[in-house]
Amino acid sequence: MQDDARPKLIGSRVQRLEDPRLLTGAGGFVDDIQLAHTLHVALVRSDHAHARILTIDVSAVEALPGVLGVYTADDFSAKPLHATSRMKGYQSTGITALADGKVRYVGEAIAAVVAESRYIAEDAASLITVDYAPLPDLVDPRIAAASNVLLHEHHDSNILVSRKFARGDVAEAFANASVRVKDSFRFHRKTPLAIENRSYLADFNKGKQALTLYSSTQVPGVIRDALAEILAMPGHSVRVVAPDVGGGFGGKASLYPEEILVSLLSRRLGQPVKWTSDRLEDLLTTSQAFDETIDAELAVDKDGRLLGLKAEILGDVGAYSIYPWTAALEPMQVAGFLPGPYQLANYQAEVVAVATNKTPAGPYRGVGRPAAAFVLERLIDMAAKRLDLDPVEMRRRNLVQPHQFPYRTGSGIVWDQSGFTECLELACKGVDYPAFQAERNTARQAGRWFGVGVASYAELTGIGSRMSAAPGMPINTGTETATVEIDASGAVRATFGVASHGQGLETTLAQIVADELGVPVDGVQVIHGDSAAVTHSTGTYASRSAVLAGGAAHLSGQAVRAKVLEAAAFMLEADADDLDIEDGIISERGTNKTLSLAEVGRAVYSEMGRFPLDMRAELDLRATKFYDPEFGTTTSATHIAAVEIDPETFIVTVKRFLVAEDCGRLINPMIVDGQVHGGIVQGIGAALFEEVVHDQNGQALSASLVDYVAPSAAEVPKLEVLHLDTAARGTLGGYRGMGEGGTIGAPAAIANAITDALSHLNINISQLPATPERIYRLVTQAIEGDT
Amino acid sequence: MIRKRPITLTVNGSTYARDIEPRRLLTDFLREDLGLTGTHVGCEHGVCGACTVLLDGNSARACLCLAVQADGRDVTTVEGMGEIGALSLLQEKFRKHHALQCGFCTPGMLATAHEILNDAAPLTDAEIREALSGNLCRCTGYEHIVRAVSEALSERLGGAATGSAPNAG
Ligand code: FES
Ligand code: FES
């Protein structure tokens, strides 16, 4: 930014531009869109986890008034789309609109009824009967891994991918260790649970032979490219629009069968076709998270220094590999991030991702890192206890120190630079750690089950082109584009390939553009979530949007500013270097000559004769720039929690929660805080309540919001967030991505706090969520073991 | 074909007379028949609270209510609470405190919060959390929602102390 005296929008608590419409019910979510002659889809879904489909009897339905048709896999010839991987031995699975001959999880769609209304479609769907020949339900990944029964017949086994890696001398590290701690950790399955269910509306235009899909997706660009391939249509004839989207958290970051289905149906029927998930369908079919067993062991010297780490990670990835991220995503990221923000040179890990008869697993806020942080932070606390060392002191001794950056971790990930130790100290200061411990001790003496827990973590965000957002994924997502343009009225539009679904990108990106151009923030219209608005896009995931789109916004904003000043300089007969832009008014320093952006816009587009011919070739007020941070940047934080357990109900209450984090320069502190708060509460949910439960036949037992418990306001404490607010070195604007972090640290901090609260019983929390039932069992075992 | 029944009801101050199937949910009636898509549907089984509206001034789950049950009654949806450029007190506070992110839970939150303000009793933050506990939000972590409701409530009560803690984070 040229003018440093000007008040900056970047860094201030600008009120969000998207709020007025969302607060008045004037937002536009997919299910709000009502196109004339829309047809509605209801799906017949499998109630078997693993079965061959023998017959589908639709005879009761065909004559029903209002039903336009019933479709099964036989009605479509589109080839399955495979998420491929560069990983050796990776076994891919295909994604199709409807199950073809076989079902692999409860809830998989088998037949689609198309009707004039959703009521009629559901009536009809309930009359369709499916005959199955059951196959063995492979629900336990250990059994599935060894089974001769294959989910996908073309595979060699149900192991979709396995990997081993090692760095340093792990054997020697363990041989030299004073203390070794190990456990078998289990982070159970959860679901992202956006409050808006998935919803898709396809609108095929016969005249143009073009398809528009309105989709509650985080990744309109990815979906566009996939649909173009599946439908065998040119990209310019497929448009995917993500309008207002009601939260994603990773659950809307992959291609879904229903997106393919409504698109195929709309093309076939020549009418708009809509499907909106209900909550049962969401809990059965939206991609799920975690579900790993991690056997890990940590070696530590007598001073508490980490010497080596070994881990075996068994991931239950469900029935299909998600598109485009592949089934390697979650378990491989666990292995990648397990060494954490610590000096830990010797590391070995083995990862096995197994297909089972469950809902496909996919990206979820934090991807792999919540499980990795849970395991390592527990091990560190276990070792600290053995050494009689304070958990904070243990971390202080092991965190990568400021002078050690860039630091290559035991898994090969490079932390460029981040405030690891600074966050730890800030968090301790924030809670007044000695007083905090004293409070815990007083509560303990009074017989209360009260504990405190600390967790530190780091994550890569804003990943550029040198890395893959998902391990082994062949598509690269390392650049982002922005087009900034000023029209003849002087109005500013900024167009991006990202897709906001609650992050407030319409505001934060407008702040950047407005600062660059010198216009009011509400004068910048941000376009996002529309594949047709940009040549190429993917979307919003992996904490990339502020870094990548923010960087592109700076570059294109600067380029347009230069064009404005060039035109204005000519009009004012001034030197461009002497011009400022403030509030949309261009003025020459030291004179009273001014011009408005509207005057420049009008001159450029409607009075171009005012400019010499040789200027006109380049004389539009528009620029498109790409930004590639190459490596990305490191975001880090320390979370501190205090919990109390009711010794009668075994319910855990989070009494206090504080985060100190380094997410670089803050574009809008209010929005950053909101992101952190939301992440923490999803982390609290993951730590205490949220669990997708399957029985031994693969039936989902958590199929309503009564059984799948998400935290409400009453289960959540006041949340405290502190920021380092120092610019990241490696990214334009100094931003780091921060949309996921809250969910990474909170489960680990809470697991440590619960373990602390139960220390009188010598209980280790090695499974999450720590539901009252699990704690009851642990306590009972501990007491019985004593007697 | 299911026989339709005539109903007459008031929504946001306007009276509507329609013939509808008895099984039609109030959510579908509001969203599809009246085009009032501000009322959202998150679960259709009465847990998430996204569909909360005011029925004769009291909060109610529109997804658990048949449209015929609203016959003769007075419904207020988010569209009736304020408009762009003329936000209600609560809407202003939600904006000021960033109490919404994706905005999907927001209409239901506002309806419940309206009831809290109408009850006009001073509440601590813990009591506000309890009062909001029937509305799920996955984005905000509730922190900013509690601040917004707390501030709106204390203004409604004429600046009386509500036990709201100072801002942190
Ligand atoms: S939609 Fe009515 S409570 Fe969830
Ligand atoms: S703001 Fe997204 S669910 Fe509440």
XYZ file of N, CA and C and ligand atoms in Angstrom, chain A residues 705, chain B residues 27 40-52 61-64 134, ligand 1:
64
model
N -30.326 -36.068 15.516
C -29.595 -35.136 16.382
C -29.868 -35.397 17.853
N -43.063 -25.249 7.905
C -41.827 -24.803 7.240
C -42.017 -24.768 5.725
N -35.356 -21.464 8.097
C -34.532 -22.555 7.561
C -34.877 -23.890 8.201
N -34.482 -24.942 7.503
C -34.739 -26.284 7.991
C -33.402 -26.991 8.171
N -33.123 -27.411 9.389
C -31.849 -28.076 9.641
C -31.983 -29.539 10.007
N -33.147 -29.934 10.536
C -33.245 -31.336 10.950
C -34.635 -31.925 10.740
N -35.644 -31.097 10.736
C -37.027 -31.576 10.611
C -37.389 -32.577 11.692
N -36.630 -32.583 12.801
C -37.110 -33.377 13.921
C -36.993 -32.642 15.257
N -37.010 -31.332 15.181
C -37.226 -30.569 16.404
C -36.016 -30.367 17.293
N -34.807 -30.638 16.803
C -33.640 -30.522 17.672
C -32.801 -29.277 17.382
N -32.586 -28.942 16.110
C -31.576 -27.920 15.796
C -32.064 -26.496 16.026
N -33.356 -26.275 15.932
C -33.887 -24.932 16.180
C -33.797 -23.968 15.009
N -33.246 -24.409 13.875
C -33.089 -23.494 12.733
C -34.431 -22.960 12.249
N -35.495 -23.743 12.456
C -36.816 -23.395 11.912
C -37.647 -22.566 12.885
N -37.048 -22.140 13.999
C -37.839 -21.463 15.040
C -38.478 -20.175 14.511
N -41.225 -24.420 16.913
C -40.469 -25.080 15.849
C -41.399 -25.303 14.663
N -41.159 -24.587 13.607
C -42.053 -24.691 12.455
C -41.981 -26.066 11.814
N -40.885 -26.809 12.051
C -40.771 -28.132 11.435
C -41.608 -29.163 12.179
N -42.042 -28.840 13.383
C -42.870 -29.780 14.144
C -44.334 -29.360 14.097
N -31.646 -24.526 22.863
C -32.432 -25.266 21.878
C -32.122 -24.884 20.447
S -35.533 -27.906 11.539
Fe -36.904 -27.640 13.131
S -35.746 -28.007 14.860
Fe -34.371 -28.503 13.255
